[in-house]
Amino acid sequence: MKESLPNEDTVKMMERIVDDFPSELEDYFGRMLDIIVPRYHEASSRILLGVMESNALIPLTLVAHILPEEEDGPVSVDHLHSLRKLRARLKAYCGDLMTVVEDLGYRTNFTDCHERIDFLHRTVNDYLHSPPVKCKLQSRVPQCFKPSESIVQTASRYFKFANQSINIALPHPVVEIIISEAAKLEDVEYEYDVSIVDEVREYVVKSNTGPSNREFVKLALQRGFYSYIREKFKDMSVFRCGLDATWALRYVLFEVDFHGQQQAMVAYKIKPRMVRALLDRGANPNAMAVDGTTSDISALQFLSKPQASIWVNYVSRMVPDKTISALLKPSIDSQVFEADMCGIFVEHGADYSATLTGRQNVRGALQMYFGDMPREAERLELLARRWRRRGMISWAVEPSASGQELLRPDGGRPHSHSPKPGRLSPNMDRGGRRRDKMRDKFKSWLL
């Protein structure tokens, strides 16, 4: 750059010089990587691949727990987390490829995490991301190694040795790393140990300044912890405070952040999977939108039909009135998204014939909304019929409940329309084979 500026080189020429800069250092960085002692190869590769994967700088203290076997044996916390010893260990593991930077913002509240590890220079990151070098690093770790999973496990081992005086709250750097990396594992639908996330919840809730279970579950919903919701909502007694899948469904669908531009708390791209996970865990789409457990969901006070069901309020917000719909038609992307959402609801027993306004029901509103997408409208019709006719779980009004209170029949147990044991279904012949196979194939093709 010093040579280019006096020579009046063009901007494109200088950009080319900057882009070519890492290639000139390949041999230099290669020698740094090769002089690492072989017995440190696995540890160094775990650190380098982890830092390459993480969006945030990893605290130096996690270097003490980078290898699973290092947690064995009685070692004092002060010795294990000695910054001087950890700096020496990082030097042995990674040579001069990594350096330690100080984050003054964490120095007061999180004294053991104010020092972070980072690449010596941006060009080191570029060099390590090159396919041959990345392949070389991956060859030094077990074949099943995954960077995000390794970071989550390393951070969880840190909590087992953490001093009780450390304030484990949501802003804690290690907590943030676990949450962000676990969310990455969820995005790729990778099976990981969700008990690690629950251990973090226990640490955070027990902390003096930590949030409640309710606040942590909100965070899990916002980050899209589908596996965690599917696993932990089997037994919701661990959450206490009246939390259930129906409450979480209201939060996912309606809650917004009123600061700024009223952004949805749960991103739209993860809503379909999250809604499906909650409905699979027993969330009732036909429950009242507002009840005694929803006082902390502030956006519910702005619903147009608070006494109606969650499903009716969702459809009424999705389908504008005739005046607005004539002026502003929904985009194709919006219609595709809503078709996916409505299909999930109807598939799980949302009342397809529920009253929306005095002259319109949900079925008519959706047919009008998906007028340009006849296949989606037909798909919703078939899902609703399948729910009614093929013995799927159904929601109904409990006889002892008020007309506005929609609950599961038989004290919360699903009601099935399937025939009694030993009795042939009308769709079966005497040999137990289904009738009208062409009709079923046609419906399967439409779905």
Short mmCIF file of C-alpha atoms in Angstrom, two decimals:
data_model
loop_
_atom_site.label_atom_id
_atom_site.label_comp_id
_atom_site.label_asym_id
_atom_site.label_seq_id
_atom_site.Cartn_x
_atom_site.Cartn_y
_atom_site.Cartn_z
CA MET A 1 0.00 0.00 0.00
CA LYS A 2 2.90 2.36 0.74
CA GLU A 3 4.20 1.74 -2.78
CA SER A 4 0.77 2.02 -4.42
CA LEU A 5 -0.31 5.35 -2.95
CA PRO A 6 2.65 7.42 -4.30
CA ASN A 7 2.28 5.61 -7.64
CA GLU A 8 -1.35 6.79 -7.92
CA ASP A 9 -2.63 3.22 -8.41
CA THR A 10 -6.36 2.83 -8.99
CA VAL A 11 -8.70 1.62 -6.27
CA LYS A 12 -9.15 -1.70 -8.06
CA MET A 13 -5.39 -2.14 -8.17
CA MET A 14 -5.10 -1.51 -4.42
CA GLU A 15 -7.99 -3.89 -3.71
CA ARG A 16 -6.16 -6.56 -5.69
CA ILE A 17 -3.04 -5.96 -3.60
CA VAL A 18 -4.99 -6.39 -0.36
CA ASP A 19 -6.66 -9.58 -1.66
CA ASP A 20 -3.28 -11.02 -2.67
CA PHE A 21 -1.74 -10.24 0.70
CA PRO A 22 -2.69 -13.52 2.47
CA SER A 23 -1.17 -15.67 -0.30
CA GLU A 24 2.21 -14.06 0.29
CA LEU A 25 2.09 -15.20 3.92
CA GLU A 26 1.01 -18.80 3.29
CA ASP A 27 4.51 -20.21 3.75
CA TYR A 28 5.00 -18.14 6.92
CA PHE A 29 1.72 -19.31 8.49
CA GLY A 30 2.38 -22.85 7.28
CA ARG A 31 5.67 -22.94 9.20
CA MET A 32 3.87 -21.66 12.33
CA LEU A 33 1.38 -24.51 12.03
CA ASP A 34 4.02 -27.17 11.35
CA ILE A 35 6.24 -26.34 14.35
CA ILE A 36 3.43 -27.20 16.80
CA VAL A 37 4.46 -30.32 18.74
CA PRO A 38 2.48 -33.40 17.57
CA ARG A 39 1.16 -34.14 21.07
CA TYR A 40 -0.67 -30.79 20.93
CA HIS A 41 -2.18 -31.31 17.48
CA GLU A 42 -5.66 -32.29 18.69
CA ALA A 43 -5.89 -29.44 21.21
CA SER A 44 -4.60 -26.86 18.72
CA SER A 45 -7.02 -28.03 16.02
CA ARG A 46 -9.94 -27.92 18.45
CA ILE A 47 -9.06 -24.33 19.38
CA LEU A 48 -8.44 -23.13 15.83
CA LEU A 49 -11.57 -24.76 14.38
CA GLY A 50 -13.62 -23.49 17.33
CA VAL A 51 -12.45 -19.89 16.94
CA MET A 52 -13.09 -20.12 13.19
CA GLU A 53 -16.67 -21.28 13.88
CA SER A 54 -17.59 -18.97 16.77
CA ASN A 55 -19.17 -15.58 16.10
CA ALA A 56 -17.78 -14.21 19.38
CA LEU A 57 -14.28 -14.27 20.81
CA ILE A 58 -13.78 -17.29 23.07
CA PRO A 59 -12.66 -16.54 26.66
CA LEU A 60 -9.12 -17.64 27.46
CA THR A 61 -10.42 -19.60 30.46
CA LEU A 62 -12.07 -22.16 28.13
CA VAL A 63 -8.62 -23.31 26.99
CA ALA A 64 -8.44 -25.21 30.29
CA HIS A 65 -11.40 -27.37 29.21
CA ILE A 66 -10.70 -27.79 25.51
CA LEU A 67 -9.96 -31.53 25.87
CA PRO A 68 -12.60 -33.78 27.49
CA GLU A 69 -10.09 -35.77 29.57
CA GLU A 70 -8.68 -32.61 31.18
CA GLU A 71 -11.63 -32.39 33.57
CA ASP A 72 -10.54 -35.59 35.35
CA GLY A 73 -8.61 -35.35 38.58
CA PRO A 74 -8.79 -33.00 41.58
CA VAL A 75 -7.49 -29.66 40.35
CA SER A 76 -8.12 -26.37 42.13
CA VAL A 77 -10.07 -23.72 40.24
CA ASP A 78 -7.40 -21.08 40.88
CA HIS A 79 -4.76 -23.33 39.33
CA LEU A 80 -7.00 -24.40 36.43
CA HIS A 81 -8.05 -20.86 35.49
CA SER A 82 -4.71 -19.13 36.10
CA LEU A 83 -4.40 -16.66 33.23
CA ARG A 84 -0.60 -16.93 33.24
CA LYS A 85 -0.76 -20.72 32.89
CA LEU A 86 -3.48 -20.50 30.23
CA ARG A 87 -1.44 -18.04 28.17
CA ALA A 88 1.50 -20.46 28.25
CA ARG A 89 -0.76 -23.36 27.26
CA LEU A 90 -2.28 -21.37 24.37
CA LYS A 91 1.24 -20.54 23.16
CA ALA A 92 2.15 -24.24 23.18
CA TYR A 93 -1.07 -25.29 21.46
CA CYS A 94 -1.27 -22.65 18.71
CA GLY A 95 2.12 -20.94 18.54
CA ASP A 96 1.94 -17.38 17.23
CA LEU A 97 -1.24 -17.97 15.21
CA MET A 98 -3.37 -16.93 18.21
CA THR A 99 -3.09 -13.98 20.56
CA VAL A 100 -4.87 -12.78 23.70
CA VAL A 101 -6.91 -9.58 23.70
CA GLU A 102 -8.50 -7.88 26.70
CA ASP A 103 -12.18 -6.95 26.78
CA LEU A 104 -12.42 -4.12 29.31
CA GLY A 105 -16.21 -4.29 29.28
CA TYR A 106 -16.10 -7.65 31.07
CA ARG A 107 -13.27 -6.84 33.48
CA THR A 108 -15.55 -5.69 36.32
CA ASN A 109 -18.45 -8.17 36.16
CA PHE A 110 -16.76 -11.29 34.75
CA THR A 111 -13.19 -11.25 35.98
CA ASP A 112 -12.37 -14.72 34.66
CA CYS A 113 -13.56 -13.97 31.11
CA HIS A 114 -12.20 -10.52 30.30
CA GLU A 115 -9.30 -12.01 28.34
CA ARG A 116 -10.30 -13.50 24.98
CA ILE A 117 -8.39 -15.38 22.31
CA ASP A 118 -8.25 -14.13 18.73
CA PHE A 119 -6.24 -14.66 15.58
CA LEU A 120 -2.97 -12.79 15.33
CA HIS A 121 -4.31 -11.09 12.20
CA ARG A 122 -7.30 -11.33 9.88
CA THR A 123 -5.08 -13.01 7.32
CA VAL A 124 -4.57 -15.97 9.69
CA ASN A 125 -8.31 -16.60 9.57
CA ASP A 126 -8.25 -16.41 5.76
CA TYR A 127 -5.34 -18.84 5.64
CA LEU A 128 -6.96 -21.39 7.98
CA HIS A 129 -10.20 -21.28 5.97
CA SER A 130 -8.42 -22.39 2.80
CA PRO A 131 -9.58 -25.96 1.94
CA PRO A 132 -6.16 -27.70 2.23
CA VAL A 133 -5.39 -26.17 5.65
CA LYS A 134 -8.90 -26.75 7.00
CA CYS A 135 -8.72 -30.36 5.86
CA LYS A 136 -5.35 -30.67 7.62
CA LEU A 137 -6.83 -29.38 10.90
CA GLN A 138 -9.83 -31.72 10.65
CA SER A 139 -7.50 -34.68 10.16
CA ARG A 140 -5.99 -33.97 13.59
CA VAL A 141 -9.29 -34.32 15.48
CA PRO A 142 -11.67 -37.30 15.77
CA GLN A 143 -13.84 -37.92 12.72
CA CYS A 144 -17.03 -37.15 14.68
CA PHE A 145 -15.71 -33.72 15.73
CA LYS A 146 -18.04 -30.78 15.06
CA PRO A 147 -16.82 -27.27 16.04
CA SER A 148 -20.13 -25.92 17.39
CA GLU A 149 -20.79 -29.05 19.42
CA SER A 150 -17.24 -28.99 20.78
CA ILE A 151 -17.64 -25.36 21.89
CA VAL A 152 -20.92 -26.18 23.66
CA GLN A 153 -19.35 -29.13 25.48
CA THR A 154 -16.23 -27.14 26.38
CA ALA A 155 -18.33 -24.32 27.81
CA SER A 156 -20.44 -26.78 29.81
CA ARG A 157 -17.27 -28.25 31.37
CA TYR A 158 -16.32 -24.72 32.42
CA PHE A 159 -19.50 -24.46 34.53
CA LYS A 160 -18.61 -27.61 36.47
CA PHE A 161 -15.39 -25.96 37.68
CA ALA A 162 -16.63 -22.38 37.92
CA ASN A 163 -16.25 -20.68 41.27
CA GLN A 164 -19.54 -20.21 43.12
CA SER A 165 -18.75 -16.52 43.47
CA ILE A 166 -18.92 -16.05 39.68
CA ASN A 167 -22.11 -14.38 38.53
CA ILE A 168 -23.58 -16.76 35.94
CA ALA A 169 -26.15 -14.50 34.26
CA LEU A 170 -27.42 -14.23 30.69
CA PRO A 171 -24.81 -11.57 29.72
CA HIS A 172 -22.03 -13.94 30.85
CA PRO A 173 -19.72 -14.58 27.87
CA VAL A 174 -19.75 -18.37 28.28
CA VAL A 175 -23.57 -18.44 28.53
CA GLU A 176 -23.85 -16.37 25.35
CA ILE A 177 -21.44 -18.70 23.54
CA ILE A 178 -23.40 -21.82 24.54
CA ILE A 179 -26.70 -20.28 23.44
CA SER A 180 -25.39 -19.03 20.08
CA GLU A 181 -23.59 -22.29 19.23
CA ALA A 182 -26.55 -24.45 20.32
CA ALA A 183 -28.76 -22.36 18.02
CA LYS A 184 -26.40 -23.22 15.13
CA LEU A 185 -26.79 -26.92 15.88
CA GLU A 186 -30.56 -26.47 15.81
CA ASP A 187 -30.40 -24.71 12.44
CA VAL A 188 -28.77 -27.72 10.80
CA GLU A 189 -31.19 -30.08 12.60
CA TYR A 190 -28.28 -31.80 14.31
CA GLU A 191 -28.99 -34.05 17.29
CA TYR A 192 -27.06 -32.77 20.29
CA ASP A 193 -27.28 -33.16 24.05
CA VAL A 194 -30.02 -30.70 25.05
CA SER A 195 -29.32 -31.37 28.74
CA ILE A 196 -26.36 -28.98 28.39
CA VAL A 197 -28.77 -26.13 27.63
CA ASP A 198 -30.88 -27.11 30.63
CA GLU A 199 -27.79 -27.12 32.86
CA VAL A 200 -27.16 -23.55 31.73
CA ARG A 201 -30.77 -22.71 32.63
CA GLU A 202 -30.24 -24.08 36.15
CA TYR A 203 -26.98 -22.15 36.61
CA VAL A 204 -28.55 -18.92 35.35
CA VAL A 205 -31.78 -19.21 37.35
CA LYS A 206 -29.91 -20.03 40.58
CA SER A 207 -27.62 -17.02 40.14
CA ASN A 208 -28.32 -14.03 42.39
CA THR A 209 -29.06 -11.70 39.48
CA GLY A 210 -30.19 -14.39 37.05
CA PRO A 211 -33.56 -14.32 35.27
CA SER A 212 -36.51 -16.56 35.99
CA ASN A 213 -37.35 -19.80 34.23
CA ARG A 214 -39.91 -17.86 32.22
CA GLU A 215 -37.29 -15.45 30.87
CA PHE A 216 -34.96 -18.28 29.92
CA VAL A 217 -37.74 -20.14 28.08
CA LYS A 218 -38.48 -16.92 26.17
CA LEU A 219 -34.83 -16.81 25.13
CA ALA A 220 -35.01 -20.46 24.01
CA LEU A 221 -38.08 -19.65 21.91
CA GLN A 222 -36.39 -16.61 20.36
CA ARG A 223 -33.25 -18.55 19.42
CA GLY A 224 -35.20 -21.46 17.93
CA PHE A 225 -34.27 -24.27 20.35
CA TYR A 226 -36.62 -26.79 18.72
CA SER A 227 -34.93 -29.88 20.19
CA TYR A 228 -34.88 -28.31 23.64
CA ILE A 229 -38.59 -27.47 23.44
CA ARG A 230 -39.49 -30.94 22.16
CA GLU A 231 -37.50 -32.58 24.95
CA LYS A 232 -38.22 -30.36 27.94
CA PHE A 233 -41.89 -29.65 27.24
CA LYS A 234 -42.60 -33.33 27.86
CA ASP A 235 -42.36 -32.55 31.57
CA MET A 236 -43.04 -28.87 32.15
CA SER A 237 -42.91 -29.20 35.94
CA VAL A 238 -39.22 -28.24 35.77
CA PHE A 239 -40.22 -24.76 34.60
CA ARG A 240 -42.98 -24.12 37.16
CA CYS A 241 -44.64 -20.67 37.12
CA GLY A 242 -47.56 -21.84 34.93
CA LEU A 243 -45.48 -22.37 31.81
CA ASP A 244 -46.91 -24.69 29.18
CA ALA A 245 -46.83 -25.21 25.42
CA THR A 246 -49.96 -23.11 24.85
CA TRP A 247 -48.41 -20.13 26.65
CA ALA A 248 -45.27 -20.56 24.52
CA LEU A 249 -47.42 -20.71 21.36
CA ARG A 250 -48.95 -17.31 22.21
CA TYR A 251 -45.47 -15.87 22.77
CA VAL A 252 -44.09 -17.20 19.47
CA LEU A 253 -47.05 -15.95 17.41
CA PHE A 254 -47.85 -12.56 18.92
CA GLU A 255 -45.09 -11.09 21.09
CA VAL A 256 -43.11 -8.21 19.59
CA ASP A 257 -40.35 -5.90 20.74
CA PHE A 258 -41.95 -2.46 20.98
CA HIS A 259 -38.58 -0.69 20.91
CA GLY A 260 -37.79 0.67 17.48
CA GLN A 261 -39.95 -0.79 14.74
CA GLN A 262 -41.95 -3.39 16.70
CA GLN A 263 -39.86 -6.30 15.54
CA ALA A 264 -41.18 -9.81 16.22
CA MET A 265 -39.42 -11.45 19.16
CA VAL A 266 -39.27 -14.78 17.30
CA ALA A 267 -37.85 -14.52 13.78
CA TYR A 268 -40.26 -15.43 10.98
CA LYS A 269 -37.89 -17.97 9.45
CA ILE A 270 -37.99 -20.16 12.57
CA LYS A 271 -41.68 -19.73 13.42
CA PRO A 272 -43.03 -22.70 11.39
CA ARG A 273 -40.68 -25.22 13.01
CA MET A 274 -41.21 -23.73 16.46
CA VAL A 275 -45.01 -23.75 16.08
CA ARG A 276 -44.90 -27.38 14.95
CA ALA A 277 -42.71 -28.35 17.92
CA LEU A 278 -45.11 -26.67 20.37
CA LEU A 279 -48.22 -28.18 18.77
CA ASP A 280 -46.56 -31.59 18.91
CA ARG A 281 -46.04 -30.96 22.62
CA GLY A 282 -49.73 -30.31 23.27
CA ALA A 283 -50.23 -26.60 22.57
CA ASN A 284 -53.93 -25.89 21.98
CA PRO A 285 -54.51 -23.63 18.96
CA ASN A 286 -58.19 -23.29 19.92
CA ALA A 287 -57.49 -21.99 23.43
CA MET A 288 -58.42 -18.42 24.30
CA ALA A 289 -55.84 -15.91 23.12
CA VAL A 290 -55.79 -14.12 26.48
CA ASP A 291 -56.11 -15.78 29.88
CA GLY A 292 -54.60 -15.53 33.35
CA THR A 293 -51.18 -16.87 32.32
CA THR A 294 -50.47 -14.30 29.60
CA SER A 295 -49.90 -11.12 31.60
CA ASP A 296 -46.21 -11.03 30.61
CA ILE A 297 -46.94 -11.16 26.84
CA SER A 298 -47.49 -7.45 26.32
CA ALA A 299 -48.58 -7.58 22.66
CA LEU A 300 -51.73 -9.56 23.52
CA GLN A 301 -53.44 -6.40 24.77
CA PHE A 302 -53.55 -5.13 21.18
CA LEU A 303 -55.35 -8.16 19.73
CA SER A 304 -58.65 -7.36 18.05
CA LYS A 305 -60.35 -10.50 19.43
CA PRO A 306 -58.87 -11.27 22.86
CA GLN A 307 -61.78 -13.55 23.79
CA ALA A 308 -61.44 -15.60 20.60
CA SER A 309 -58.99 -18.45 20.08
CA ILE A 310 -55.29 -18.18 19.27
CA TRP A 311 -56.00 -19.59 15.81
CA VAL A 312 -58.79 -17.08 15.05
CA ASN A 313 -56.59 -14.15 16.10
CA TYR A 314 -53.74 -15.41 13.95
CA VAL A 315 -55.98 -15.67 10.88
CA SER A 316 -57.63 -12.29 11.53
CA ARG A 317 -54.19 -10.63 11.65
CA MET A 318 -53.10 -12.45 8.52
CA VAL A 319 -56.21 -11.64 6.46
CA PRO A 320 -56.86 -7.86 6.17
CA ASP A 321 -60.32 -6.39 5.76
CA LYS A 322 -61.82 -5.94 2.29
CA THR A 323 -60.81 -2.27 1.97
CA ILE A 324 -57.14 -2.93 2.69
CA SER A 325 -57.01 -6.18 0.72
CA ALA A 326 -58.32 -4.39 -2.39
CA LEU A 327 -55.47 -1.87 -2.20
CA LEU A 328 -52.63 -4.03 -0.90
CA LYS A 329 -52.28 -7.64 -1.97
CA PRO A 330 -49.89 -9.94 -0.09
CA SER A 331 -46.64 -10.89 -1.76
CA ILE A 332 -45.99 -14.40 -3.04
CA ASP A 333 -43.36 -15.01 -0.34
CA SER A 334 -45.83 -13.94 2.33
CA GLN A 335 -48.51 -16.25 0.95
CA VAL A 336 -46.10 -19.20 0.83
CA PHE A 337 -45.09 -18.57 4.45
CA GLU A 338 -48.70 -18.28 5.63
CA ALA A 339 -49.69 -21.41 3.70
CA ASP A 340 -47.01 -23.31 5.60
CA MET A 341 -48.16 -21.90 8.95
CA CYS A 342 -51.87 -22.51 8.31
CA GLY A 343 -51.14 -26.05 7.15
CA ILE A 344 -49.35 -26.77 10.43
CA PHE A 345 -52.27 -25.38 12.44
CA VAL A 346 -54.97 -27.27 10.53
CA GLU A 347 -52.88 -30.44 10.64
CA HIS A 348 -52.88 -30.17 14.46
CA GLY A 349 -56.62 -29.58 14.85
CA ALA A 350 -57.16 -25.83 14.50
CA ASP A 351 -60.89 -25.18 14.02
CA TYR A 352 -61.21 -24.69 10.27
CA SER A 353 -64.85 -23.58 10.54
CA ALA A 354 -64.38 -21.12 13.43
CA THR A 355 -66.20 -17.78 13.17
CA LEU A 356 -63.95 -14.91 12.16
CA THR A 357 -66.50 -12.10 11.83
CA GLY A 358 -70.28 -11.91 11.80
CA ARG A 359 -70.47 -12.99 8.16
CA GLN A 360 -67.22 -14.86 7.62
CA ASN A 361 -65.51 -17.92 9.01
CA VAL A 362 -61.89 -19.03 8.87
CA ARG A 363 -62.47 -21.33 5.90
CA GLY A 364 -63.90 -18.55 3.73
CA ALA A 365 -61.19 -16.08 4.75
CA LEU A 366 -58.39 -18.51 3.88
CA GLN A 367 -59.97 -19.43 0.55
CA MET A 368 -60.07 -15.73 -0.31
CA TYR A 369 -56.50 -15.14 0.92
CA PHE A 370 -55.15 -18.07 -1.12
CA GLY A 371 -57.30 -17.27 -4.16
CA ASP A 372 -54.21 -17.08 -6.37
CA MET A 373 -52.89 -20.37 -4.94
CA PRO A 374 -55.65 -22.94 -5.54
CA ARG A 375 -53.41 -25.88 -4.67
CA GLU A 376 -52.71 -24.43 -1.22
CA ALA A 377 -56.41 -23.82 -0.63
CA GLU A 378 -57.16 -27.41 -1.65
CA ARG A 379 -54.39 -28.68 0.62
CA LEU A 380 -55.93 -26.94 3.63
CA GLU A 381 -59.32 -28.45 2.75
CA LEU A 382 -57.83 -31.94 2.62
CA LEU A 383 -55.98 -31.46 5.92
CA ALA A 384 -59.20 -30.35 7.60
CA ARG A 385 -61.12 -33.34 6.21
CA ARG A 386 -58.39 -35.75 7.21
CA TRP A 387 -58.49 -34.37 10.74
CA ARG A 388 -62.23 -34.92 10.99
CA ARG A 389 -62.47 -38.31 9.26
CA ARG A 390 -59.33 -40.30 9.82
CA GLY A 391 -59.13 -40.43 13.59
CA MET A 392 -56.65 -37.61 14.14
CA ILE A 393 -56.61 -35.98 17.60
CA SER A 394 -59.33 -33.34 17.81
CA TRP A 395 -60.00 -30.36 20.04
CA ALA A 396 -63.51 -29.78 21.36
CA VAL A 397 -65.42 -27.64 23.85
CA GLU A 398 -65.61 -29.26 27.27
CA PRO A 399 -69.28 -29.55 28.35
CA SER A 400 -68.66 -27.98 31.74
CA ALA A 401 -66.68 -25.08 30.31
CA SER A 402 -68.04 -21.76 29.18
CA GLY A 403 -68.70 -21.16 25.50
CA GLN A 404 -65.52 -19.13 25.17
CA GLU A 405 -63.26 -21.59 26.96
CA LEU A 406 -61.86 -24.14 24.54
CA LEU A 407 -60.19 -27.11 26.19
CA ARG A 408 -59.25 -30.67 25.40
CA PRO A 409 -62.03 -33.21 26.01
CA ASP A 410 -61.83 -35.82 28.79
CA GLY A 411 -59.64 -33.76 31.10
CA GLY A 412 -56.99 -32.94 28.50
CA ARG A 413 -56.84 -36.37 26.85
CA PRO A 414 -57.08 -36.47 23.05
CA HIS A 415 -60.32 -37.74 21.55
CA SER A 416 -60.02 -40.15 18.62
CA HIS A 417 -62.53 -40.85 15.89
CA SER A 418 -60.91 -44.15 14.94
CA PRO A 419 -63.10 -47.31 15.20
CA LYS A 420 -63.18 -49.44 18.32
CA PRO A 421 -60.71 -52.35 18.54
CA GLY A 422 -61.95 -55.37 16.59
CA ARG A 423 -64.33 -53.31 14.46
CA LEU A 424 -63.58 -52.78 10.78
CA SER A 425 -63.35 -49.21 9.54
CA PRO A 426 -65.71 -48.21 6.69
CA ASN A 427 -62.55 -47.61 4.64
CA MET A 428 -61.46 -51.25 5.01
CA ASP A 429 -62.67 -54.30 3.16
CA ARG A 430 -63.15 -57.66 4.86
CA GLY A 431 -59.52 -58.52 4.27
CA GLY A 432 -58.39 -55.41 6.16
CA ARG A 433 -57.24 -53.60 3.00
CA ARG A 434 -58.05 -49.97 2.36
CA ARG A 435 -60.67 -49.10 -0.22
CA ASP A 436 -60.36 -46.51 -2.96
CA LYS A 437 -56.58 -46.48 -3.27
CA MET A 438 -56.68 -44.10 -6.23
CA ARG A 439 -58.36 -41.47 -4.08
CA ASP A 440 -55.68 -41.82 -1.41
CA LYS A 441 -52.88 -41.60 -3.98
CA PHE A 442 -54.44 -38.45 -5.42
CA LYS A 443 -54.68 -36.85 -1.98
CA SER A 444 -51.09 -37.81 -1.17
CA TRP A 445 -49.96 -36.20 -4.42
CA LEU A 446 -51.82 -32.98 -3.54
CA LEU A 447 -50.29 -32.92 -0.04
#
